[in-house]
Amino acid sequence: MSDPTAAVLDDLRDESEEVDRIVGELSPAGWARETPAPGWRVAHQIAHLAWTDTVALLAVTAPGAFAAEAAKALAAPQTFVDEGAREGAARPPAELLAHWRAGRKRLAEALRAAPPGSRIPWYGPPMSAASMATARLMETWAHGQDIADALDAVRTPTARLRHIARLGVRTRDYAFTVRGLTPPAEPFRVELSGPGGELWTYGPEDAGQRVTGPALDFCLLVAQRAHRADLALYARGADADRWLGIAQVFAGPPGRGRTPGGAGSPDRLAEEV
């Protein structure tokens, strides 16, 4: 039987290397470029990835120390993420890049070494090593999209999107509860066309409510990197339609999302068919 953690970690490595290629040769002006996230420059995006990798490593290797960090987050839920990014962004670009590279390598090694069946504490429910790797891949892809949008860099969608799509489906109920809404009782059918034209399906085939469209568009939606109006996603059923208006794959308070026609729209991406 193949190791699911190893497979996700391999894809996380490849996703990180793709983002690394975008920023690796940037000038100081490039690192200072504003991204679609208000107040965040390219340096903030990489600093956030490095900061989260560091905290995730703490959760894997020192759960008690992580609990102290989680308590700080609970004390300042609206600011702790920005504070971590701001501190890292103040480093010289070369130092920040080296810090991110070393930190993501250490985290990957720790996740590969995690005992089977172990649960890792996090800001939400504890998760498996494979789930932690999936969450890191999702964040790396999403913040990489912010960086690409800021730099007008073209990214070609890959099969790695399947991890984000699956996570987006699994977090359906969370998108409702984080807004104080009751999740739909019935499962949805989600059918997405992958970058190579393959079909990715989730949920019962005979479900009355469904979502269909390109996998790239779905991932942009659940990561809140593009507005629904700019995406070719179709919902059948009132609850499915409502979900597409509030979907979010990340933990924390409801995101602000993007405005219509903004960065992250599919016409700014190269899609393989």
JSON list of C-alpha atoms in Angstrom, two decimals, residues 108-250:
[
{"chain": "A", "resi": 108, "resn": "ALA", "atom": "CA", "xyz": [8.80, 17.69, 5.56]},
{"chain": "A", "resi": 109, "resn": "GLU", "atom": "CA", "xyz": [11.34, 15.53, 7.37]},
{"chain": "A", "resi": 110, "resn": "ALA", "atom": "CA", "xyz": [9.33, 15.68, 10.58]},
{"chain": "A", "resi": 111, "resn": "LEU", "atom": "CA", "xyz": [6.07, 14.78, 8.82]},
{"chain": "A", "resi": 112, "resn": "ARG", "atom": "CA", "xyz": [7.70, 11.85, 7.03]},
{"chain": "A", "resi": 113, "resn": "ALA", "atom": "CA", "xyz": [8.97, 10.59, 10.40]},
{"chain": "A", "resi": 114, "resn": "ALA", "atom": "CA", "xyz": [5.63, 10.97, 12.20]},
{"chain": "A", "resi": 115, "resn": "PRO", "atom": "CA", "xyz": [4.36, 7.62, 13.53]},
{"chain": "A", "resi": 116, "resn": "PRO", "atom": "CA", "xyz": [1.43, 6.14, 11.59]},
{"chain": "A", "resi": 117, "resn": "GLY", "atom": "CA", "xyz": [-1.88, 7.14, 13.13]},
{"chain": "A", "resi": 118, "resn": "SER", "atom": "CA", "xyz": [-0.42, 10.05, 15.07]},
{"chain": "A", "resi": 119, "resn": "ARG", "atom": "CA", "xyz": [-2.51, 13.20, 15.49]},
{"chain": "A", "resi": 120, "resn": "ILE", "atom": "CA", "xyz": [-0.90, 16.63, 15.27]},
{"chain": "A", "resi": 121, "resn": "PRO", "atom": "CA", "xyz": [-2.40, 19.52, 17.27]},
{"chain": "A", "resi": 122, "resn": "TRP", "atom": "CA", "xyz": [-3.40, 22.60, 15.29]},
{"chain": "A", "resi": 123, "resn": "TYR", "atom": "CA", "xyz": [-5.49, 25.75, 15.58]},
{"chain": "A", "resi": 124, "resn": "GLY", "atom": "CA", "xyz": [-8.57, 23.67, 14.77]},
{"chain": "A", "resi": 125, "resn": "PRO", "atom": "CA", "xyz": [-9.01, 19.94, 15.40]},
{"chain": "A", "resi": 126, "resn": "PRO", "atom": "CA", "xyz": [-5.88, 17.75, 15.52]},
{"chain": "A", "resi": 127, "resn": "MET", "atom": "CA", "xyz": [-4.93, 16.27, 12.16]},
{"chain": "A", "resi": 128, "resn": "SER", "atom": "CA", "xyz": [-2.91, 13.47, 10.63]},
{"chain": "A", "resi": 129, "resn": "ALA", "atom": "CA", "xyz": [0.49, 14.01, 9.02]},
{"chain": "A", "resi": 130, "resn": "ALA", "atom": "CA", "xyz": [-1.10, 13.63, 5.58]},
{"chain": "A", "resi": 131, "resn": "SER", "atom": "CA", "xyz": [-3.73, 16.24, 6.41]},
{"chain": "A", "resi": 132, "resn": "MET", "atom": "CA", "xyz": [-1.09, 18.64, 7.71]},
{"chain": "A", "resi": 133, "resn": "ALA", "atom": "CA", "xyz": [0.89, 18.21, 4.48]},
{"chain": "A", "resi": 134, "resn": "THR", "atom": "CA", "xyz": [-2.28, 18.81, 2.47]},
{"chain": "A", "resi": 135, "resn": "ALA", "atom": "CA", "xyz": [-2.99, 22.00, 4.40]},
{"chain": "A", "resi": 136, "resn": "ARG", "atom": "CA", "xyz": [0.56, 23.22, 3.78]},
{"chain": "A", "resi": 137, "resn": "LEU", "atom": "CA", "xyz": [0.22, 22.44, 0.06]},
{"chain": "A", "resi": 138, "resn": "MET", "atom": "CA", "xyz": [-3.05, 24.39, -0.10]},
{"chain": "A", "resi": 139, "resn": "GLU", "atom": "CA", "xyz": [-1.50, 27.42, 1.59]},
{"chain": "A", "resi": 140, "resn": "THR", "atom": "CA", "xyz": [1.62, 27.28, -0.55]},
{"chain": "A", "resi": 141, "resn": "TRP", "atom": "CA", "xyz": [-0.50, 27.19, -3.71]},
{"chain": "A", "resi": 142, "resn": "ALA", "atom": "CA", "xyz": [-2.82, 29.99, -2.54]},
{"chain": "A", "resi": 143, "resn": "HIS", "atom": "CA", "xyz": [-0.07, 32.35, -1.42]},
{"chain": "A", "resi": 144, "resn": "GLY", "atom": "CA", "xyz": [1.89, 31.42, -4.51]},
{"chain": "A", "resi": 145, "resn": "GLN", "atom": "CA", "xyz": [-1.11, 32.63, -6.49]},
{"chain": "A", "resi": 146, "resn": "ASP", "atom": "CA", "xyz": [-0.98, 35.97, -4.69]},
{"chain": "A", "resi": 147, "resn": "ILE", "atom": "CA", "xyz": [2.69, 36.26, -5.59]},
{"chain": "A", "resi": 148, "resn": "ALA", "atom": "CA", "xyz": [2.10, 35.29, -9.21]},
{"chain": "A", "resi": 149, "resn": "ASP", "atom": "CA", "xyz": [-0.69, 37.84, -9.50]},
{"chain": "A", "resi": 150, "resn": "ALA", "atom": "CA", "xyz": [1.54, 40.57, -8.07]},
{"chain": "A", "resi": 151, "resn": "LEU", "atom": "CA", "xyz": [4.37, 39.75, -10.48]},
{"chain": "A", "resi": 152, "resn": "ASP", "atom": "CA", "xyz": [2.21, 38.93, -13.54]},
{"chain": "A", "resi": 153, "resn": "ALA", "atom": "CA", "xyz": [3.77, 35.47, -13.52]},
{"chain": "A", "resi": 154, "resn": "VAL", "atom": "CA", "xyz": [2.00, 32.67, -15.40]},
{"chain": "A", "resi": 155, "resn": "ARG", "atom": "CA", "xyz": [1.44, 29.39, -13.59]},
{"chain": "A", "resi": 156, "resn": "THR", "atom": "CA", "xyz": [0.28, 26.22, -15.31]},
{"chain": "A", "resi": 157, "resn": "PRO", "atom": "CA", "xyz": [-2.27, 24.26, -13.24]},
{"chain": "A", "resi": 158, "resn": "THR", "atom": "CA", "xyz": [-1.17, 20.74, -12.33]},
{"chain": "A", "resi": 159, "resn": "ALA", "atom": "CA", "xyz": [-2.69, 17.57, -10.91]},
{"chain": "A", "resi": 160, "resn": "ARG", "atom": "CA", "xyz": [-1.56, 18.81, -7.49]},
{"chain": "A", "resi": 161, "resn": "LEU", "atom": "CA", "xyz": [-4.83, 20.75, -7.45]},
{"chain": "A", "resi": 162, "resn": "ARG", "atom": "CA", "xyz": [-6.60, 17.50, -6.57]},
{"chain": "A", "resi": 163, "resn": "HIS", "atom": "CA", "xyz": [-5.43, 17.87, -2.96]},
{"chain": "A", "resi": 164, "resn": "ILE", "atom": "CA", "xyz": [-6.91, 21.36, -2.71]},
{"chain": "A", "resi": 165, "resn": "ALA", "atom": "CA", "xyz": [-10.14, 20.33, -4.43]},
{"chain": "A", "resi": 166, "resn": "ARG", "atom": "CA", "xyz": [-10.64, 17.44, -2.05]},
{"chain": "A", "resi": 167, "resn": "LEU", "atom": "CA", "xyz": [-9.94, 19.68, 0.94]},
{"chain": "A", "resi": 168, "resn": "GLY", "atom": "CA", "xyz": [-12.37, 22.23, -0.44]},
{"chain": "A", "resi": 169, "resn": "VAL", "atom": "CA", "xyz": [-15.11, 19.62, -0.57]},
{"chain": "A", "resi": 170, "resn": "ARG", "atom": "CA", "xyz": [-14.32, 18.34, 2.91]},
{"chain": "A", "resi": 171, "resn": "THR", "atom": "CA", "xyz": [-14.53, 21.86, 4.41]},
{"chain": "A", "resi": 172, "resn": "ARG", "atom": "CA", "xyz": [-18.02, 22.52, 3.07]},
{"chain": "A", "resi": 173, "resn": "ASP", "atom": "CA", "xyz": [-19.69, 22.36, 6.49]},
{"chain": "A", "resi": 174, "resn": "TYR", "atom": "CA", "xyz": [-16.97, 24.51, 8.06]},
{"chain": "A", "resi": 175, "resn": "ALA", "atom": "CA", "xyz": [-17.76, 27.34, 5.63]},
{"chain": "A", "resi": 176, "resn": "PHE", "atom": "CA", "xyz": [-21.30, 27.36, 6.97]},
{"chain": "A", "resi": 177, "resn": "THR", "atom": "CA", "xyz": [-20.53, 26.98, 10.68]},
{"chain": "A", "resi": 178, "resn": "VAL", "atom": "CA", "xyz": [-17.81, 29.66, 10.72]},
{"chain": "A", "resi": 179, "resn": "ARG", "atom": "CA", "xyz": [-20.54, 32.08, 9.60]},
{"chain": "A", "resi": 180, "resn": "GLY", "atom": "CA", "xyz": [-23.01, 30.88, 12.20]},
{"chain": "A", "resi": 181, "resn": "LEU", "atom": "CA", "xyz": [-25.07, 28.98, 9.60]},
{"chain": "A", "resi": 182, "resn": "THR", "atom": "CA", "xyz": [-26.42, 25.45, 9.81]},
{"chain": "A", "resi": 183, "resn": "PRO", "atom": "CA", "xyz": [-24.69, 23.19, 7.26]},
{"chain": "A", "resi": 184, "resn": "PRO", "atom": "CA", "xyz": [-26.93, 21.41, 4.75]},
{"chain": "A", "resi": 185, "resn": "ALA", "atom": "CA", "xyz": [-28.02, 17.97, 5.90]},
{"chain": "A", "resi": 186, "resn": "GLU", "atom": "CA", "xyz": [-27.64, 16.30, 2.52]},
{"chain": "A", "resi": 187, "resn": "PRO", "atom": "CA", "xyz": [-24.33, 15.62, 0.74]},
{"chain": "A", "resi": 188, "resn": "PHE", "atom": "CA", "xyz": [-23.51, 17.39, -2.52]},
{"chain": "A", "resi": 189, "resn": "ARG", "atom": "CA", "xyz": [-22.15, 15.98, -5.73]},
{"chain": "A", "resi": 190, "resn": "VAL", "atom": "CA", "xyz": [-19.07, 17.84, -6.97]},
{"chain": "A", "resi": 191, "resn": "GLU", "atom": "CA", "xyz": [-17.74, 17.16, -10.47]},
{"chain": "A", "resi": 192, "resn": "LEU", "atom": "CA", "xyz": [-14.59, 18.98, -11.55]},
{"chain": "A", "resi": 193, "resn": "SER", "atom": "CA", "xyz": [-12.57, 18.82, -14.75]},
{"chain": "A", "resi": 194, "resn": "GLY", "atom": "CA", "xyz": [-8.88, 18.46, -13.93]},
{"chain": "A", "resi": 195, "resn": "PRO", "atom": "CA", "xyz": [-6.03, 20.24, -15.72]},
{"chain": "A", "resi": 196, "resn": "GLY", "atom": "CA", "xyz": [-5.52, 17.29, -18.06]},
{"chain": "A", "resi": 197, "resn": "GLY", "atom": "CA", "xyz": [-9.21, 16.92, -18.90]},
{"chain": "A", "resi": 198, "resn": "GLU", "atom": "CA", "xyz": [-9.81, 14.14, -16.36]},
{"chain": "A", "resi": 199, "resn": "LEU", "atom": "CA", "xyz": [-12.95, 14.20, -14.18]},
{"chain": "A", "resi": 200, "resn": "TRP", "atom": "CA", "xyz": [-12.66, 14.46, -10.41]},
{"chain": "A", "resi": 201, "resn": "THR", "atom": "CA", "xyz": [-15.83, 13.48, -8.54]},
{"chain": "A", "resi": 202, "resn": "TYR", "atom": "CA", "xyz": [-16.91, 13.73, -4.90]},
{"chain": "A", "resi": 203, "resn": "GLY", "atom": "CA", "xyz": [-20.14, 12.78, -3.19]},
{"chain": "A", "resi": 204, "resn": "PRO", "atom": "CA", "xyz": [-23.02, 10.51, -4.21]},
{"chain": "A", "resi": 205, "resn": "GLU", "atom": "CA", "xyz": [-23.75, 10.32, -7.91]},
{"chain": "A", "resi": 206, "resn": "ASP", "atom": "CA", "xyz": [-27.48, 10.75, -7.35]},
{"chain": "A", "resi": 207, "resn": "ALA", "atom": "CA", "xyz": [-27.24, 13.80, -5.05]},
{"chain": "A", "resi": 208, "resn": "GLY", "atom": "CA", "xyz": [-29.90, 16.41, -5.79]},
{"chain": "A", "resi": 209, "resn": "GLN", "atom": "CA", "xyz": [-27.54, 19.34, -5.24]},
{"chain": "A", "resi": 210, "resn": "ARG", "atom": "CA", "xyz": [-24.29, 19.60, -7.17]},
{"chain": "A", "resi": 211, "resn": "VAL", "atom": "CA", "xyz": [-21.41, 21.80, -8.24]},
{"chain": "A", "resi": 212, "resn": "THR", "atom": "CA", "xyz": [-19.64, 21.43, -11.57]},
{"chain": "A", "resi": 213, "resn": "GLY", "atom": "CA", "xyz": [-16.83, 23.24, -13.36]},
{"chain": "A", "resi": 214, "resn": "PRO", "atom": "CA", "xyz": [-13.06, 23.39, -13.81]},
{"chain": "A", "resi": 215, "resn": "ALA", "atom": "CA", "xyz": [-10.96, 22.18, -10.87]},
{"chain": "A", "resi": 216, "resn": "LEU", "atom": "CA", "xyz": [-8.81, 25.29, -11.15]},
{"chain": "A", "resi": 217, "resn": "ASP", "atom": "CA", "xyz": [-11.85, 27.54, -10.73]},
{"chain": "A", "resi": 218, "resn": "PHE", "atom": "CA", "xyz": [-13.05, 25.53, -7.74]},
{"chain": "A", "resi": 219, "resn": "CYS", "atom": "CA", "xyz": [-9.66, 25.78, -6.06]},
{"chain": "A", "resi": 220, "resn": "LEU", "atom": "CA", "xyz": [-9.49, 29.53, -6.70]},
{"chain": "A", "resi": 221, "resn": "LEU", "atom": "CA", "xyz": [-12.96, 29.86, -5.18]},
{"chain": "A", "resi": 222, "resn": "VAL", "atom": "CA", "xyz": [-12.42, 27.84, -2.01]},
{"chain": "A", "resi": 223, "resn": "ALA", "atom": "CA", "xyz": [-9.04, 29.52, -1.44]},
{"chain": "A", "resi": 224, "resn": "GLN", "atom": "CA", "xyz": [-10.79, 32.87, -2.05]},
{"chain": "A", "resi": 225, "resn": "ARG", "atom": "CA", "xyz": [-8.28, 33.87, -4.72]},
{"chain": "A", "resi": 226, "resn": "ALA", "atom": "CA", "xyz": [-10.94, 34.84, -7.29]},
{"chain": "A", "resi": 227, "resn": "HIS", "atom": "CA", "xyz": [-14.51, 36.06, -7.18]},
{"chain": "A", "resi": 228, "resn": "ARG", "atom": "CA", "xyz": [-17.26, 33.65, -8.07]},
{"chain": "A", "resi": 229, "resn": "ALA", "atom": "CA", "xyz": [-18.46, 35.97, -10.84]},
{"chain": "A", "resi": 230, "resn": "ASP", "atom": "CA", "xyz": [-15.16, 35.39, -12.68]},
{"chain": "A", "resi": 231, "resn": "LEU", "atom": "CA", "xyz": [-15.33, 31.60, -12.48]},
{"chain": "A", "resi": 232, "resn": "ALA", "atom": "CA", "xyz": [-17.05, 28.98, -14.62]},
{"chain": "A", "resi": 233, "resn": "LEU", "atom": "CA", "xyz": [-18.67, 27.13, -11.72]},
{"chain": "A", "resi": 234, "resn": "TYR", "atom": "CA", "xyz": [-22.28, 26.00, -11.82]},
{"chain": "A", "resi": 235, "resn": "ALA", "atom": "CA", "xyz": [-24.46, 25.13, -8.81]},
{"chain": "A", "resi": 236, "resn": "ARG", "atom": "CA", "xyz": [-27.71, 23.21, -8.87]},
{"chain": "A", "resi": 237, "resn": "GLY", "atom": "CA", "xyz": [-29.77, 23.62, -5.72]},
{"chain": "A", "resi": 238, "resn": "ALA", "atom": "CA", "xyz": [-30.19, 26.51, -3.29]},
{"chain": "A", "resi": 239, "resn": "ASP", "atom": "CA", "xyz": [-27.74, 25.17, -0.70]},
{"chain": "A", "resi": 240, "resn": "ALA", "atom": "CA", "xyz": [-25.08, 24.40, -3.29]},
{"chain": "A", "resi": 241, "resn": "ASP", "atom": "CA", "xyz": [-25.50, 27.89, -4.69]},
{"chain": "A", "resi": 242, "resn": "ARG", "atom": "CA", "xyz": [-25.14, 29.39, -1.23]},
{"chain": "A", "resi": 243, "resn": "TRP", "atom": "CA", "xyz": [-22.02, 27.35, -0.60]},
{"chain": "A", "resi": 244, "resn": "LEU", "atom": "CA", "xyz": [-20.30, 28.82, -3.64]},
{"chain": "A", "resi": 245, "resn": "GLY", "atom": "CA", "xyz": [-20.84, 32.25, -2.13]},
{"chain": "A", "resi": 246, "resn": "ILE", "atom": "CA", "xyz": [-19.17, 31.44, 1.19]},
{"chain": "A", "resi": 247, "resn": "ALA", "atom": "CA", "xyz": [-16.76, 28.56, 0.50]},
{"chain": "A", "resi": 248, "resn": "GLN", "atom": "CA", "xyz": [-13.37, 28.69, 2.20]},
{"chain": "A", "resi": 249, "resn": "VAL", "atom": "CA", "xyz": [-10.80, 25.96, 2.53]},
{"chain": "A", "resi": 250, "resn": "PHE", "atom": "CA", "xyz": [-8.70, 27.70, 5.19]}
]
